[in-house]
Every structure is written in structure tokens, then in C-alpha cells.
PDB file of C-alpha atoms in Angstrom:
ATOM      1  CA  UNK A  29     147.048 311.873 102.031  1.00  0.00           C
ATOM      2  CA  UNK A  30     147.027 308.441 103.615  1.00  0.00           C
ATOM      3  CA  UNK A  31     150.677 308.076 102.583  1.00  0.00           C
ATOM      4  CA  UNK A  32     151.522 311.048 104.794  1.00  0.00           C
ATOM      5  CA  UNK A  33     149.690 309.451 107.718  1.00  0.00           C
ATOM      6  CA  UNK A  34     151.461 306.148 107.163  1.00  0.00           C
ATOM      7  CA  UNK A  35     154.858 307.868 107.047  1.00  0.00           C
ATOM      8  CA  UNK A  36     154.109 309.695 110.301  1.00  0.00           C
ATOM      9  CA  UNK A  37     152.968 306.397 111.848  1.00  0.00           C
ATOM     10  CA  UNK A  38     156.317 304.858 110.857  1.00  0.00           C
ATOM     11  CA  UNK A  39     158.207 307.710 112.568  1.00  0.00           C
ATOM     12  CA  UNK A  40     156.026 307.167 115.630  1.00  0.00           C
ATOM     13  CA  UNK A  41     156.881 303.468 115.648  1.00  0.00           C
ATOM     14  CA  UNK A  42     160.595 304.322 115.639  1.00  0.00           C
ATOM     15  CA  UNK A  43     159.955 306.572 118.636  1.00  0.00           C
ATOM     16  CA  UNK A  44     158.200 303.717 120.409  1.00  0.00           C
ATOM     17  CA  UNK A  45     161.241 301.563 119.680  1.00  0.00           C
ATOM     18  CA  UNK A  46     163.255 304.101 121.665  1.00  0.00           C
ATOM     19  CA  UNK A  47     161.076 303.329 124.673  1.00  0.00           C
ATOM     20  CA  UNK A  48     162.234 299.719 124.565  1.00  0.00           C
ATOM     21  CA  UNK A  49     165.796 300.964 125.110  1.00  0.00           C
ATOM     22  CA  UNK A  50     164.586 302.332 128.447  1.00  0.00           C
ATOM     23  CA  UNK A  51     162.870 299.013 129.202  1.00  0.00           C
ATOM     24  CA  UNK A  52     166.159 297.258 128.484  1.00  0.00           C
ATOM     25  CA  UNK A  53     168.361 299.597 130.524  1.00  0.00           C
ATOM     26  CA  UNK A  54     166.130 300.107 133.534  1.00  0.00           C
ATOM     27  CA  UNK A  55     167.619 300.672 136.068  1.00  0.00           C
ATOM     28  CA  UNK A  56     164.609 300.442 138.400  1.00  0.00           C
ATOM     29  CA  UNK A  57     161.442 298.421 137.757  1.00  0.00           C
ATOM     30  CA  UNK A  58     159.489 301.705 137.648  1.00  0.00           C
ATOM     31  CA  UNK A  59     161.685 302.891 134.748  1.00  0.00           C
ATOM     32  CA  UNK A  60     160.855 299.739 132.855  1.00  0.00           C
ATOM     33  CA  UNK A  61     157.184 300.235 133.569  1.00  0.00           C
ATOM     34  CA  UNK A  62     157.407 303.803 132.221  1.00  0.00           C
ATOM     35  CA  UNK A  63     158.908 302.457 129.011  1.00  0.00           C
ATOM     36  CA  UNK A  64     155.973 300.089 128.695  1.00  0.00           C
ATOM     37  CA  UNK A  65     153.612 302.995 129.341  1.00  0.00           C
ATOM     38  CA  UNK A  66     155.162 304.947 126.473  1.00  0.00           C
ATOM     39  CA  UNK A  67     154.665 301.926 124.233  1.00  0.00           C
ATOM     40  CA  UNK A  68     151.003 302.020 125.264  1.00  0.00           C
ATOM     41  CA  UNK A  69     150.547 305.720 124.468  1.00  0.00           C
ATOM     42  CA  UNK A  70     152.523 305.447 121.238  1.00  0.00           C
ATOM     43  CA  UNK A  71     150.548 302.376 120.224  1.00  0.00           C
ATOM     44  CA  UNK A  72     147.292 304.279 120.682  1.00  0.00           C
ATOM     45  CA  UNK A  73     148.618 307.104 118.481  1.00  0.00           C
ATOM     46  CA  UNK A  74     149.797 304.659 115.779  1.00  0.00           C
ATOM     47  CA  UNK A  75     146.421 302.904 115.793  1.00  0.00           C
ATOM     48  CA  UNK A  76     144.603 306.226 115.429  1.00  0.00           C
ATOM     49  CA  UNK A  77     146.874 307.152 112.519  1.00  0.00           C
ATOM     50  CA  UNK A  78     146.161 303.813 110.836  1.00  0.00           C
ATOM     51  CA  UNK A  79     142.443 304.469 111.294  1.00  0.00           C
ATOM     52  CA  UNK A  80     142.846 307.827 109.527  1.00  0.00           C
ATOM     53  CA  UNK A  81     145.041 306.387 106.771  1.00  0.00           C
ATOM     54  CA  UNK A  82     142.775 303.468 105.890  1.00  0.00           C
ATOM     55  CA  UNK A  83     139.431 305.041 106.783  1.00  0.00           C
ATOM     56  CA  UNK A  84     138.712 302.023 108.973  1.00  0.00           C
ATOM     57  CA  UNK A  85     136.830 303.521 111.916  1.00  0.00           C
ATOM     58  CA  UNK A  86     136.829 300.181 113.788  1.00  0.00           C
ATOM     59  CA  UNK A  87     140.525 300.799 114.490  1.00  0.00           C
ATOM     60  CA  UNK A  88     139.466 303.578 116.850  1.00  0.00           C
ATOM     61  CA  UNK A  89     137.860 300.920 119.067  1.00  0.00           C
ATOM     62  CA  UNK A  90     141.168 299.060 119.088  1.00  0.00           C
ATOM     63  CA  UNK A  91     142.890 302.246 120.231  1.00  0.00           C
ATOM     64  CA  UNK A  92     140.327 302.626 123.010  1.00  0.00           C
ATOM     65  CA  UNK A  93     140.971 299.084 124.275  1.00  0.00           C
ATOM     66  CA  UNK A  94     144.727 299.636 124.071  1.00  0.00           C
ATOM     67  CA  UNK A  95     144.499 302.813 126.171  1.00  0.00           C
ATOM     68  CA  UNK A  96     142.386 300.960 128.734  1.00  0.00           C
ATOM     69  CA  UNK A  97     144.810 298.031 128.974  1.00  0.00           C
ATOM     70  CA  UNK A  98     147.823 300.335 129.321  1.00  0.00           C
ATOM     71  CA  UNK A  99     146.124 302.061 132.252  1.00  0.00           C
ATOM     72  CA  UNK A 100     145.337 298.755 133.956  1.00  0.00           C
ATOM     73  CA  UNK A 101     148.892 297.514 133.399  1.00  0.00           C
ATOM     74  CA  UNK A 102     150.348 300.525 135.225  1.00  0.00           C
ATOM     75  CA  UNK A 103     147.948 300.243 138.146  1.00  0.00           C
ATOM     76  CA  UNK A 104     148.658 296.511 138.433  1.00  0.00           C
ATOM     77  CA  UNK A 105     152.409 297.208 138.429  1.00  0.00           C
ATOM     78  CA  UNK A 106     152.146 299.813 141.181  1.00  0.00           C
ATOM     79  CA  UNK A 107     149.932 297.576 143.312  1.00  0.00           C
ATOM     80  CA  UNK A 108     152.384 294.698 142.979  1.00  0.00           C
ATOM     81  CA  UNK A 109     155.483 296.830 143.549  1.00  0.00           C
ATOM     82  CA  UNK A 110     154.396 298.660 146.684  1.00  0.00           C
ATOM     83  CA  UNK A 111     152.743 297.961 149.972  1.00  0.00           C
ATOM     84  CA  UNK A 112     149.424 299.660 150.602  1.00  0.00           C
ATOM     85  CA  UNK A 113     149.836 303.319 151.499  1.00  0.00           C
ATOM     86  CA  UNK A 114     153.504 303.439 150.559  1.00  0.00           C
ATOM     87  CA  UNK A 115     154.674 307.019 150.105  1.00  0.00           C
ATOM     88  CA  UNK A 116     151.426 308.493 151.355  1.00  0.00           C
ATOM     89  CA  UNK A 117     152.460 310.663 154.326  1.00  0.00           C
ATOM     90  CA  UNK A 118     149.166 310.249 156.172  1.00  0.00           C
ATOM     91  CA  UNK A 119     149.154 306.475 155.831  1.00  0.00           C
ATOM     92  CA  UNK A 120     152.782 306.322 156.941  1.00  0.00           C
ATOM     93  CA  UNK A 121     152.150 308.456 160.024  1.00  0.00           C
ATOM     94  CA  UNK A 122     149.258 306.202 160.987  1.00  0.00           C
ATOM     95  CA  UNK A 123     151.431 303.146 160.521  1.00  0.00           C
ATOM     96  CA  UNK A 124     154.249 304.627 162.605  1.00  0.00           C
ATOM     97  CA  UNK A 125     151.757 305.575 165.306  1.00  0.00           C
ATOM     98  CA  UNK A 126     150.410 302.035 165.453  1.00  0.00           C
ATOM     99  CA  UNK A 127     153.890 300.600 165.621  1.00  0.00           C
ATOM    100  CA  UNK A 128     155.065 302.834 168.490  1.00  0.00           C
ATOM    101  CA  UNK A 129     151.865 302.069 170.394  1.00  0.00           C
ATOM    102  CA  UNK A 130     152.468 298.355 169.983  1.00  0.00           C
ATOM    103  CA  UNK A 131     156.053 298.745 171.192  1.00  0.00           C
ATOM    104  CA  UNK A 132     155.015 300.959 174.129  1.00  0.00           C
ATOM    105  CA  UNK A 133     154.998 299.995 177.813  1.00  0.00           C
TER     106      UNK A 133
ATOM    107  CA  UNK B   4     144.659 318.682  99.292  1.00  0.00           C
ATOM    108  CA  UNK B   5     141.930 320.575 101.098  1.00  0.00           C
ATOM    109  CA  UNK B   6     142.456 322.931 104.010  1.00  0.00           C
ATOM    110  CA  UNK B   7     141.134 320.294 106.388  1.00  0.00           C
ATOM    111  CA  UNK B   8     143.668 317.755 105.124  1.00  0.00           C
ATOM    112  CA  UNK B   9     146.447 320.293 105.562  1.00  0.00           C
ATOM    113  CA  UNK B  10     145.262 320.960 109.109  1.00  0.00           C
ATOM    114  CA  UNK B  11     145.312 317.205 109.827  1.00  0.00           C
ATOM    115  CA  UNK B  12     148.840 316.704 108.534  1.00  0.00           C
ATOM    116  CA  UNK B  13     150.148 319.731 110.449  1.00  0.00           C
ATOM    117  CA  UNK B  14     148.463 318.670 113.703  1.00  0.00           C
ATOM    118  CA  UNK B  15     149.694 315.078 113.433  1.00  0.00           C
ATOM    119  CA  UNK B  16     153.210 316.297 112.622  1.00  0.00           C
ATOM    120  CA  UNK B  17     153.212 318.483 115.739  1.00  0.00           C
ATOM    121  CA  UNK B  18     151.956 315.499 117.729  1.00  0.00           C
ATOM    122  CA  UNK B  19     154.718 313.247 116.427  1.00  0.00           C
ATOM    123  CA  UNK B  20     157.195 315.991 117.345  1.00  0.00           C
ATOM    124  CA  UNK B  21     155.947 315.890 120.938  1.00  0.00           C
ATOM    125  CA  UNK B  22     156.260 312.095 120.963  1.00  0.00           C
ATOM    126  CA  UNK B  23     159.863 312.352 119.787  1.00  0.00           C
ATOM    127  CA  UNK B  24     160.572 314.920 122.515  1.00  0.00           C
ATOM    128  CA  UNK B  25     158.973 312.643 125.105  1.00  0.00           C
ATOM    129  CA  UNK B  26     161.070 309.673 124.072  1.00  0.00           C
ATOM    130  CA  UNK B  27     164.275 311.723 124.051  1.00  0.00           C
ATOM    131  CA  UNK B  28     163.360 312.889 127.556  1.00  0.00           C
ATOM    132  CA  UNK B  29     162.661 309.352 128.697  1.00  0.00           C
ATOM    133  CA  UNK B  30     166.060 308.250 127.415  1.00  0.00           C
ATOM    134  CA  UNK B  31     168.161 311.246 128.457  1.00  0.00           C
ATOM    135  CA  UNK B  32     166.788 312.623 131.736  1.00  0.00           C
ATOM    136  CA  UNK B  33     168.851 311.765 134.806  1.00  0.00           C
ATOM    137  CA  UNK B  34     166.414 310.219 137.276  1.00  0.00           C
ATOM    138  CA  UNK B  35     163.064 308.545 137.526  1.00  0.00           C
ATOM    139  CA  UNK B  36     160.954 311.506 138.540  1.00  0.00           C
ATOM    140  CA  UNK B  37     162.229 313.765 135.754  1.00  0.00           C
ATOM    141  CA  UNK B  38     161.701 310.958 133.265  1.00  0.00           C
ATOM    142  CA  UNK B  39     158.140 310.666 134.505  1.00  0.00           C
ATOM    143  CA  UNK B  40     157.649 314.319 133.476  1.00  0.00           C
ATOM    144  CA  UNK B  41     158.745 313.607 129.915  1.00  0.00           C
ATOM    145  CA  UNK B  42     156.576 310.540 129.690  1.00  0.00           C
ATOM    146  CA  UNK B  43     153.265 311.720 131.079  1.00  0.00           C
ATOM    147  CA  UNK B  44     153.227 315.298 129.824  1.00  0.00           C
ATOM    148  CA  UNK B  45     154.922 315.404 126.432  1.00  0.00           C
ATOM    149  CA  UNK B  46     153.492 312.107 125.230  1.00  0.00           C
ATOM    150  CA  UNK B  47     149.904 312.831 126.122  1.00  0.00           C
ATOM    151  CA  UNK B  48     150.105 316.284 124.561  1.00  0.00           C
ATOM    152  CA  UNK B  49     151.449 314.553 121.464  1.00  0.00           C
ATOM    153  CA  UNK B  50     148.572 312.084 121.555  1.00  0.00           C
ATOM    154  CA  UNK B  51     146.191 315.043 121.818  1.00  0.00           C
ATOM    155  CA  UNK B  52     147.597 316.613 118.655  1.00  0.00           C
ATOM    156  CA  UNK B  53     147.484 313.276 116.819  1.00  0.00           C
ATOM    157  CA  UNK B  54     143.847 312.814 117.886  1.00  0.00           C
ATOM    158  CA  UNK B  55     143.049 316.374 116.776  1.00  0.00           C
ATOM    159  CA  UNK B  56     144.548 315.648 113.372  1.00  0.00           C
ATOM    160  CA  UNK B  57     142.787 312.291 112.999  1.00  0.00           C
ATOM    161  CA  UNK B  58     139.335 313.562 114.012  1.00  0.00           C
ATOM    162  CA  UNK B  59     138.348 315.280 110.719  1.00  0.00           C
ATOM    163  CA  UNK B  60     139.591 312.325 108.643  1.00  0.00           C
ATOM    164  CA  UNK B  61     137.109 309.719 109.845  1.00  0.00           C
ATOM    165  CA  UNK B  62     134.135 311.142 107.978  1.00  0.00           C
ATOM    166  CA  UNK B  63     131.577 311.431 110.741  1.00  0.00           C
ATOM    167  CA  UNK B  64     130.759 312.987 114.073  1.00  0.00           C
ATOM    168  CA  UNK B  65     130.523 309.715 116.006  1.00  0.00           C
ATOM    169  CA  UNK B  66     134.004 308.362 115.148  1.00  0.00           C
ATOM    170  CA  UNK B  67     135.471 311.803 115.834  1.00  0.00           C
ATOM    171  CA  UNK B  68     133.853 311.871 119.270  1.00  0.00           C
ATOM    172  CA  UNK B  69     135.199 308.373 119.894  1.00  0.00           C
ATOM    173  CA  UNK B  70     138.724 309.615 119.140  1.00  0.00           C
ATOM    174  CA  UNK B  71     138.120 312.393 121.656  1.00  0.00           C
ATOM    175  CA  UNK B  72     137.066 309.740 124.196  1.00  0.00           C
ATOM    176  CA  UNK B  73     140.296 307.821 123.546  1.00  0.00           C
ATOM    177  CA  UNK B  74     142.312 310.925 124.327  1.00  0.00           C
ATOM    178  CA  UNK B  75     140.283 311.714 127.448  1.00  0.00           C
ATOM    179  CA  UNK B  76     140.831 308.160 128.726  1.00  0.00           C
ATOM    180  CA  UNK B  77     144.554 308.375 127.990  1.00  0.00           C
ATOM    181  CA  UNK B  78     144.782 311.673 129.894  1.00  0.00           C
ATOM    182  CA  UNK B  79     142.965 310.302 132.937  1.00  0.00           C
ATOM    183  CA  UNK B  80     145.119 307.185 132.895  1.00  0.00           C
ATOM    184  CA  UNK B  81     148.348 309.163 132.532  1.00  0.00           C
ATOM    185  CA  UNK B  82     147.491 311.517 135.394  1.00  0.00           C
ATOM    186  CA  UNK B  83     146.660 308.650 137.724  1.00  0.00           C
ATOM    187  CA  UNK B  84     149.631 306.559 136.622  1.00  0.00           C
ATOM    188  CA  UNK B  85     152.057 309.456 137.106  1.00  0.00           C
ATOM    189  CA  UNK B  86     150.911 309.965 140.699  1.00  0.00           C
ATOM    190  CA  UNK B  87     151.008 306.230 141.471  1.00  0.00           C
ATOM    191  CA  UNK B  88     154.429 305.568 139.939  1.00  0.00           C
ATOM    192  CA  UNK B  89     155.986 308.670 141.517  1.00  0.00           C
ATOM    193  CA  UNK B  90     154.599 307.700 144.912  1.00  0.00           C
ATOM    194  CA  UNK B  91     155.754 304.093 144.629  1.00  0.00           C
ATOM    195  CA  UNK B  92     159.239 305.285 143.648  1.00  0.00           C
ATOM    196  CA  UNK B  93     159.688 307.532 146.701  1.00  0.00           C
ATOM    197  CA  UNK B  94     162.366 306.327 149.094  1.00  0.00           C
ATOM    198  CA  UNK B  95     160.820 304.502 152.025  1.00  0.00           C
ATOM    199  CA  UNK B  96     160.950 306.668 155.136  1.00  0.00           C
ATOM    200  CA  UNK B  97     162.014 304.806 158.214  1.00  0.00           C
ATOM    201  CA  UNK B  98     159.850 305.110 161.281  1.00  0.00           C
ATOM    202  CA  UNK B  99     161.423 307.221 163.992  1.00  0.00           C
ATOM    203  CA  UNK B 100     163.419 305.338 166.587  1.00  0.00           C
ATOM    204  CA  UNK B 101     164.186 302.451 164.271  1.00  0.00           C
ATOM    205  CA  UNK B 102     167.564 302.027 162.606  1.00  0.00           C
TER     206      UNK B 102
END
């Protein structure tokens, strides 16, 4: 029973290794971040499988922390990679409006 | 092997299948926004199946509910992250009259 879980966890780890290929190749920083995000999700799944295989329920807490950190990592990346309001049509319109007013007569 | 064990193995196997599909999508899809689809949808569905399979194996209601909480957190995080990354990756529109 636990052998089956461990085998599935090993397959999952190979899948996570595939995500590192995307981290390596890029091409954009967002692609690399998505690879890291997959490592986060896959890591949570592997930790849950280890919890089921060993019967160690404390591993579920580890999975919870891992999910939390992966979420924070993505938000931190987006905040560092973009200016405030980037891509939000309403924010952009406001910004353009301010700029044309400043350049006005 | 009891019926519950069989259910666990089947659910986890389906989940791993979704993870494999997500990774293949992440590696093979042509641009960033399509890759984001593979990542945030397939992988979190896979995590859901893995969580579903793990839940009956922990021998208690509280650990099982905690696994459910892990999945709920991962879903919330993935939804938010998908919107943020997709928005940050949009090409910057130039203000009119500037060029």
C-alpha cells in the first residue's frame, strides 16, 4: 500500500523535474516563475503522498507551509516584475489621463 | 487491499496523470499565456485528486480536513497567481500620442 504511494511520489518527482527544464529555458522571467510554481504545487502533492505512505500526519503541516510559501513567492515575483497597475485597463487609463493633463497647455 | 485503499490508489494515479499532463503542457505549449493554462488548471486538478486519495489514509477526520485545507489554499493561490502573472505578462500599451 505505502509502496504504491511511494512509487507514485517518485513519478511525481520526475514530473517536477520537467518543470526545471522550463526554468532553465525561460524565455521570459514569467516562464521561469511558472516553472517554480509547478515545483511548489508538485512539492505539496509529493509531501501529501509521503504523509499517506508513512502515516506521519505532521507532513500535512509541511505541505500547508509549502503551499503558503509558493503563493507568496509568486506574488512577490509579480510585485517586483511590474509597476503598480500594470496591465489593468482602468489604472492605465487613469495614468494616461494624468499624463496628458500634465502635458496640456 | 480494502475498497478504500483501492479508491486511494486510483484517485492518486489520476492525480499524477493530471500532473504529467500539466508538465507536458508547460514544456510544449507555444506561449506564456497558454502555458499558464496548463500550469494553473491541470496541476491543481491533479493536486485535488491526490488530496482526495490521501484523505482516507491518514486515519482521522482532523488530518483529512487539513488535507482539504491544503488543497483549498493551493486553489486560491493558483487562481490569484494566474491572474497576476497573466496581467504582468501583457504587453505594455503605450499612451496615445507618445511614440
